[in-house]
Amino acid sequence: MRKEFIVTTLTRIAAMGCLAVSPWWVRWLSESYQFLSPGMVFFGCAFCSLAHLALLSILTNAQHRRDEVEFIETVEHVLNASVASQEVDEPMISDFAGVRVLLVEDNPVNQRVAAHTLRRFGCEVETAENGAEAVKLVQDNDFDIIFMDLEMPVMDGLQASSEIRGIEGKGSEMPIIALTAMSGEADKDACLACGMNDFLSKPFSARDLSKMIARHIAFAEAEAA
């Protein structure tokens, strides 16, 4: 499902006059489509069911209005089923019960769906909307792994990772995984230079998250042994 089709479809539906799909949502889809992944956020075939059910929910509402928060909740409900359907073909979730994860992501939809997926793995998840919040959480709490978006307001992922590495007694060994749509060598070098350990390219799936946790938690345990 291409970006142009998604954006055009929502624009046309909004133009009907009975649906509160604001220009903000159209702009968000236009700017964020490359970050969206199957079973996580609007992308591919998952979007077909998502659009049908979410928009039907709005159209049948007596008030003909939905604010962004309610729309996100409808999205999350549909995507929960989509994520679960991925497990039919191949087991992809290891037992990560008790693994403490810090998820740093400013996009509310991406954050909520990724956090839900991590909790289904058995992880204990804390979330932050920007790098400054992440640094404060690391100062006050213990985590086993951090998933860090790069482009965020207040403080970006690169600066946050650098500051976390400077937290005495806490930040030196904790795996930090970059969540990024940028895959150039210069981008990867910048991540490594600020102390990040690995990269998870957007769009990513639940299976990708599972493999990344298994790789770095197992490595940390082997180093400690």
mmCIF file of C-alpha atoms in Angstrom:
data_model
loop_
_atom_site.group_PDB
_atom_site.id
_atom_site.type_symbol
_atom_site.label_atom_id
_atom_site.label_comp_id
_atom_site.label_asym_id
_atom_site.label_seq_id
_atom_site.Cartn_x
_atom_site.Cartn_y
_atom_site.Cartn_z
ATOM 1 C CA MET A 1 0.000 0.000 0.000
ATOM 2 C CA ARG A 2 1.738 3.153 -1.160
ATOM 3 C CA LYS A 3 1.815 6.431 0.716
ATOM 4 C CA GLU A 4 0.003 8.261 -2.081
ATOM 5 C CA PHE A 5 -2.957 5.874 -1.928
ATOM 6 C CA ILE A 6 -3.237 6.095 1.855
ATOM 7 C CA VAL A 7 -3.055 9.879 1.967
ATOM 8 C CA THR A 8 -5.381 10.339 -1.016
ATOM 9 C CA THR A 9 -7.933 7.924 0.446
ATOM 10 C CA LEU A 10 -8.079 9.698 3.800
ATOM 11 C CA THR A 11 -8.233 13.074 2.085
ATOM 12 C CA ARG A 12 -11.206 11.995 -0.027
ATOM 13 C CA ILE A 13 -13.016 10.508 2.955
ATOM 14 C CA ALA A 14 -12.453 13.678 4.955
ATOM 15 C CA ALA A 15 -13.866 15.681 2.059
ATOM 16 C CA MET A 16 -17.212 13.895 2.462
ATOM 17 C CA GLY A 17 -17.872 16.267 5.333
ATOM 18 C CA CYS A 18 -19.152 13.673 7.785
ATOM 19 C CA LEU A 19 -15.761 12.442 8.957
ATOM 20 C CA ALA A 20 -13.356 14.199 11.283
ATOM 21 C CA VAL A 21 -10.107 13.213 9.624
ATOM 22 C CA SER A 22 -8.168 16.403 10.252
ATOM 23 C CA PRO A 23 -5.420 17.790 8.003
ATOM 24 C CA TRP A 24 -3.069 16.936 10.894
ATOM 25 C CA TRP A 25 -3.692 13.211 10.331
ATOM 26 C CA VAL A 26 -3.175 13.478 6.584
ATOM 27 C CA ARG A 27 0.104 15.350 7.135
ATOM 28 C CA TRP A 28 1.204 12.820 9.774
ATOM 29 C CA LEU A 29 0.638 9.910 7.386
ATOM 30 C CA SER A 30 2.453 11.732 4.610
ATOM 31 C CA GLU A 31 5.506 12.395 6.782
ATOM 32 C CA SER A 32 5.576 9.158 8.777
ATOM 33 C CA TYR A 33 4.606 6.404 6.348
ATOM 34 C CA GLN A 34 8.200 5.200 5.949
ATOM 35 C CA PHE A 35 8.382 4.366 9.659
ATOM 36 C CA LEU A 36 5.304 2.140 9.611
ATOM 37 C CA SER A 37 5.502 -1.632 9.526
ATOM 38 C CA PRO A 38 3.343 -4.740 9.088
ATOM 39 C CA GLY A 39 1.686 -5.699 12.338
ATOM 40 C CA MET A 40 2.799 -2.500 14.039
ATOM 41 C CA VAL A 41 1.537 0.685 12.427
ATOM 42 C CA PHE A 42 -0.266 1.581 9.153
ATOM 43 C CA PHE A 43 1.522 -0.291 6.369
ATOM 44 C CA GLY A 44 0.970 -2.924 3.701
ATOM 45 C CA CYS A 45 -2.007 -5.237 3.864
ATOM 46 C CA ALA A 46 -2.561 -4.499 7.545
ATOM 47 C CA PHE A 47 -3.677 -1.005 6.583
ATOM 48 C CA CYS A 48 -6.609 -2.350 4.561
ATOM 49 C CA SER A 49 -8.322 -3.879 7.595
ATOM 50 C CA LEU A 50 -7.194 -1.010 9.770
ATOM 51 C CA ALA A 51 -8.669 1.643 7.495
ATOM 52 C CA HIS A 52 -11.929 -0.230 7.051
ATOM 53 C CA LEU A 53 -12.551 -0.854 10.749
ATOM 54 C CA ALA A 54 -11.196 2.410 12.102
ATOM 55 C CA LEU A 55 -13.034 4.577 9.604
ATOM 56 C CA LEU A 56 -16.219 2.544 9.961
ATOM 57 C CA SER A 57 -16.052 3.173 13.699
ATOM 58 C CA ILE A 58 -15.855 6.901 13.053
ATOM 59 C CA LEU A 59 -18.599 6.963 10.421
ATOM 60 C CA THR A 60 -21.062 5.108 12.633
ATOM 61 C CA ASN A 61 -20.498 7.398 15.576
ATOM 62 C CA ALA A 62 -23.625 9.445 16.214
ATOM 63 C CA GLN A 63 -21.646 12.618 16.742
ATOM 64 C CA HIS A 64 -19.620 12.118 13.531
ATOM 65 C CA ARG A 65 -16.539 13.295 15.417
ATOM 66 C CA ARG A 66 -13.448 11.602 16.794
ATOM 67 C CA ASP A 67 -10.436 13.304 18.271
ATOM 68 C CA GLU A 68 -6.905 12.030 17.724
ATOM 69 C CA VAL A 69 -6.725 10.084 20.991
ATOM 70 C CA GLU A 70 -9.842 8.073 20.181
ATOM 71 C CA PHE A 71 -8.555 7.413 16.682
ATOM 72 C CA ILE A 72 -5.274 6.105 18.072
ATOM 73 C CA GLU A 73 -7.171 3.745 20.377
ATOM 74 C CA THR A 74 -9.124 2.356 17.418
ATOM 75 C CA VAL A 75 -5.878 1.911 15.494
ATOM 76 C CA GLU A 76 -4.262 0.104 18.410
ATOM 77 C CA HIS A 77 -7.232 -2.269 18.786
ATOM 78 C CA VAL A 78 -7.084 -3.330 15.136
ATOM 79 C CA LEU A 79 -3.306 -3.686 15.104
ATOM 80 C CA ASN A 80 -3.294 -5.883 18.205
ATOM 81 C CA ALA A 81 -5.032 -8.556 16.155
ATOM 82 C CA SER A 82 -2.663 -7.959 13.254
ATOM 83 C CA VAL A 83 0.423 -8.431 15.430
ATOM 84 C CA ALA A 84 -0.974 -11.624 16.923
ATOM 85 C CA SER A 85 -1.636 -13.063 13.458
ATOM 86 C CA GLN A 86 2.093 -13.040 12.663
ATOM 87 C CA GLU A 87 2.725 -15.805 15.169
ATOM 88 C CA VAL A 88 0.780 -18.416 13.197
ATOM 89 C CA ASP A 89 3.496 -19.169 10.641
ATOM 90 C CA GLU A 90 6.568 -19.208 12.868
ATOM 91 C CA PRO A 91 7.218 -18.780 16.592
ATOM 92 C CA MET A 92 8.929 -15.425 17.011
ATOM 93 C CA ILE A 93 8.610 -14.560 20.694
ATOM 94 C CA SER A 94 11.237 -15.757 23.130
ATOM 95 C CA ASP A 95 10.652 -15.787 26.833
ATOM 96 C CA PHE A 96 11.695 -12.310 27.900
ATOM 97 C CA ALA A 97 9.796 -12.296 31.174
ATOM 98 C CA GLY A 98 11.254 -9.684 33.475
ATOM 99 C CA VAL A 99 13.460 -8.016 30.869
ATOM 100 C CA ARG A 100 13.373 -4.283 31.643
ATOM 101 C CA VAL A 101 13.012 -2.219 28.479
ATOM 102 C CA LEU A 102 13.091 1.536 27.995
ATOM 103 C CA LEU A 103 11.318 2.519 24.771
ATOM 104 C CA VAL A 104 12.070 6.079 23.635
ATOM 105 C CA GLU A 105 9.751 7.165 20.814
ATOM 106 C CA ASP A 106 7.956 10.472 20.276
ATOM 107 C CA ASN A 107 5.371 9.203 17.779
ATOM 108 C CA PRO A 108 2.374 8.202 19.960
ATOM 109 C CA VAL A 109 1.086 5.451 17.669
ATOM 110 C CA ASN A 110 4.494 3.860 17.128
ATOM 111 C CA GLN A 111 5.197 4.057 20.852
ATOM 112 C CA ARG A 112 1.940 2.455 21.970
ATOM 113 C CA VAL A 113 2.048 -0.404 19.476
ATOM 114 C CA ALA A 114 5.736 -1.172 20.048
ATOM 115 C CA ALA A 115 5.222 -1.053 23.822
ATOM 116 C CA HIS A 116 2.276 -3.420 23.521
ATOM 117 C CA THR A 117 4.372 -5.840 21.465
ATOM 118 C CA LEU A 118 7.219 -5.752 23.991
ATOM 119 C CA ARG A 119 4.820 -6.411 26.868
ATOM 120 C CA ARG A 120 3.472 -9.421 24.994
ATOM 121 C CA PHE A 121 7.031 -10.738 25.017
ATOM 122 C CA GLY A 122 6.927 -10.558 28.815
ATOM 123 C CA CYS A 123 9.050 -7.408 29.036
ATOM 124 C CA GLU A 124 8.595 -4.727 31.655
ATOM 125 C CA VAL A 125 8.339 -1.550 29.594
ATOM 126 C CA GLU A 126 8.868 2.101 30.462
ATOM 127 C CA THR A 127 8.324 4.731 27.773
ATOM 128 C CA ALA A 128 9.708 8.195 27.096
ATOM 129 C CA GLU A 129 8.728 10.742 24.467
ATOM 130 C CA ASN A 130 12.130 12.392 24.083
ATOM 131 C CA GLY A 131 15.776 11.996 24.972
ATOM 132 C CA ALA A 132 15.632 14.204 28.058
ATOM 133 C CA GLU A 133 12.926 12.005 29.587
ATOM 134 C CA ALA A 134 15.002 8.938 28.747
ATOM 135 C CA VAL A 135 18.097 10.274 30.522
ATOM 136 C CA LYS A 136 16.048 11.031 33.645
ATOM 137 C CA LEU A 137 14.501 7.550 33.624
ATOM 138 C CA VAL A 138 17.926 5.904 33.349
ATOM 139 C CA GLN A 139 19.176 7.994 36.267
ATOM 140 C CA ASP A 140 16.280 6.841 38.446
ATOM 141 C CA ASN A 141 15.755 3.253 37.237
ATOM 142 C CA ASP A 142 17.574 0.139 36.037
ATOM 143 C CA PHE A 143 17.010 -1.178 32.508
ATOM 144 C CA ASP A 144 18.342 -4.168 30.583
ATOM 145 C CA ILE A 145 18.011 -2.637 27.110
ATOM 146 C CA ILE A 146 16.977 0.659 25.502
ATOM 147 C CA PHE A 147 15.265 1.164 22.149
ATOM 148 C CA MET A 148 15.996 4.760 21.128
ATOM 149 C CA ASP A 149 14.424 6.719 18.294
ATOM 150 C CA LEU A 150 16.841 9.184 16.719
ATOM 151 C CA GLU A 151 14.715 12.152 15.685
ATOM 152 C CA MET A 152 12.793 13.564 18.662
ATOM 153 C CA PRO A 153 11.984 16.978 20.119
ATOM 154 C CA VAL A 154 13.732 18.444 23.192
ATOM 155 C CA MET A 155 16.682 16.026 22.922
ATOM 156 C CA ASP A 156 17.396 13.639 20.056
ATOM 157 C CA GLY A 157 18.489 10.039 20.371
ATOM 158 C CA LEU A 158 22.160 10.699 19.676
ATOM 159 C CA GLN A 159 22.545 13.262 22.443
ATOM 160 C CA ALA A 160 20.482 11.174 24.847
ATOM 161 C CA SER A 161 22.639 8.101 24.221
ATOM 162 C CA SER A 162 25.800 10.105 24.804
ATOM 163 C CA GLU A 163 24.461 11.448 28.102
ATOM 164 C CA ILE A 164 23.296 7.997 29.211
ATOM 165 C CA ARG A 165 26.798 6.628 28.619
ATOM 166 C CA GLY A 166 28.065 9.301 30.992
ATOM 167 C CA ILE A 167 25.844 8.254 33.900
ATOM 168 C CA GLU A 168 28.296 6.765 36.383
ATOM 169 C CA GLY A 169 27.578 3.194 37.394
ATOM 170 C CA LYS A 170 24.530 2.822 35.142
ATOM 171 C CA GLY A 171 24.962 3.810 31.542
ATOM 172 C CA SER A 172 28.224 2.177 30.516
ATOM 173 C CA GLU A 173 27.086 -1.362 29.689
ATOM 174 C CA MET A 174 23.391 -0.998 28.898
ATOM 175 C CA PRO A 175 22.606 -1.943 25.251
ATOM 176 C CA ILE A 176 21.127 0.979 23.307
ATOM 177 C CA ILE A 177 19.437 0.114 20.022
ATOM 178 C CA ALA A 178 18.793 2.881 17.496
ATOM 179 C CA LEU A 179 15.352 2.969 15.890
ATOM 180 C CA THR A 180 15.893 4.708 12.583
ATOM 181 C CA ALA A 181 14.786 4.968 8.986
ATOM 182 C CA MET A 182 18.264 6.200 8.065
ATOM 183 C CA SER A 183 20.558 3.361 7.032
ATOM 184 C CA GLY A 184 23.566 5.133 5.533
ATOM 185 C CA GLU A 185 27.064 4.405 6.775
ATOM 186 C CA ALA A 186 27.429 7.962 8.080
ATOM 187 C CA ASP A 187 24.245 7.540 10.129
ATOM 188 C CA LYS A 188 25.477 4.260 11.581
ATOM 189 C CA ASP A 189 28.850 5.769 12.400
ATOM 190 C CA ALA A 190 27.125 8.632 14.232
ATOM 191 C CA CYS A 191 25.122 6.142 16.300
ATOM 192 C CA LEU A 192 28.207 4.147 17.234
ATOM 193 C CA ALA A 193 30.155 7.297 18.041
ATOM 194 C CA CYS A 194 27.602 8.365 20.651
ATOM 195 C CA GLY A 195 27.593 4.949 22.309
ATOM 196 C CA MET A 196 24.778 3.038 20.643
ATOM 197 C CA ASN A 197 25.250 -0.706 20.144
ATOM 198 C CA ASP A 198 23.034 -1.663 17.223
ATOM 199 C CA PHE A 199 20.427 -0.519 14.694
ATOM 200 C CA LEU A 200 16.833 -1.515 14.032
ATOM 201 C CA SER A 201 15.701 -0.107 10.709
ATOM 202 C CA LYS A 202 12.177 1.200 10.284
ATOM 203 C CA PRO A 203 9.867 -0.320 9.333
ATOM 204 C CA PHE A 204 10.441 -3.252 11.680
ATOM 205 C CA SER A 205 8.300 -6.164 12.798
ATOM 206 C CA ALA A 206 7.626 -7.865 16.110
ATOM 207 C CA ARG A 207 10.035 -10.593 15.034
ATOM 208 C CA ASP A 208 12.763 -7.992 14.528
ATOM 209 C CA LEU A 209 12.242 -6.699 18.072
ATOM 210 C CA SER A 210 12.388 -10.214 19.469
ATOM 211 C CA LYS A 211 15.639 -11.034 17.675
ATOM 212 C CA MET A 212 17.267 -7.795 18.782
ATOM 213 C CA ILE A 213 16.441 -8.400 22.439
ATOM 214 C CA ALA A 214 17.637 -12.004 22.258
ATOM 215 C CA ARG A 215 20.910 -10.944 20.634
ATOM 216 C CA HIS A 216 21.837 -8.299 23.172
ATOM 217 C CA ILE A 217 20.442 -9.828 26.347
ATOM 218 C CA ALA A 218 22.212 -13.113 25.577
ATOM 219 C CA PHE A 219 25.438 -11.216 24.841
ATOM 220 C CA ALA A 220 25.214 -9.288 28.109
ATOM 221 C CA GLU A 221 24.614 -12.475 30.085
ATOM 222 C CA ALA A 222 27.595 -14.160 28.425
ATOM 223 C CA GLU A 223 29.823 -11.177 29.243
ATOM 224 C CA ALA A 224 28.721 -11.272 32.886
ATOM 225 C CA ALA A 225 29.312 -15.023 33.238
#
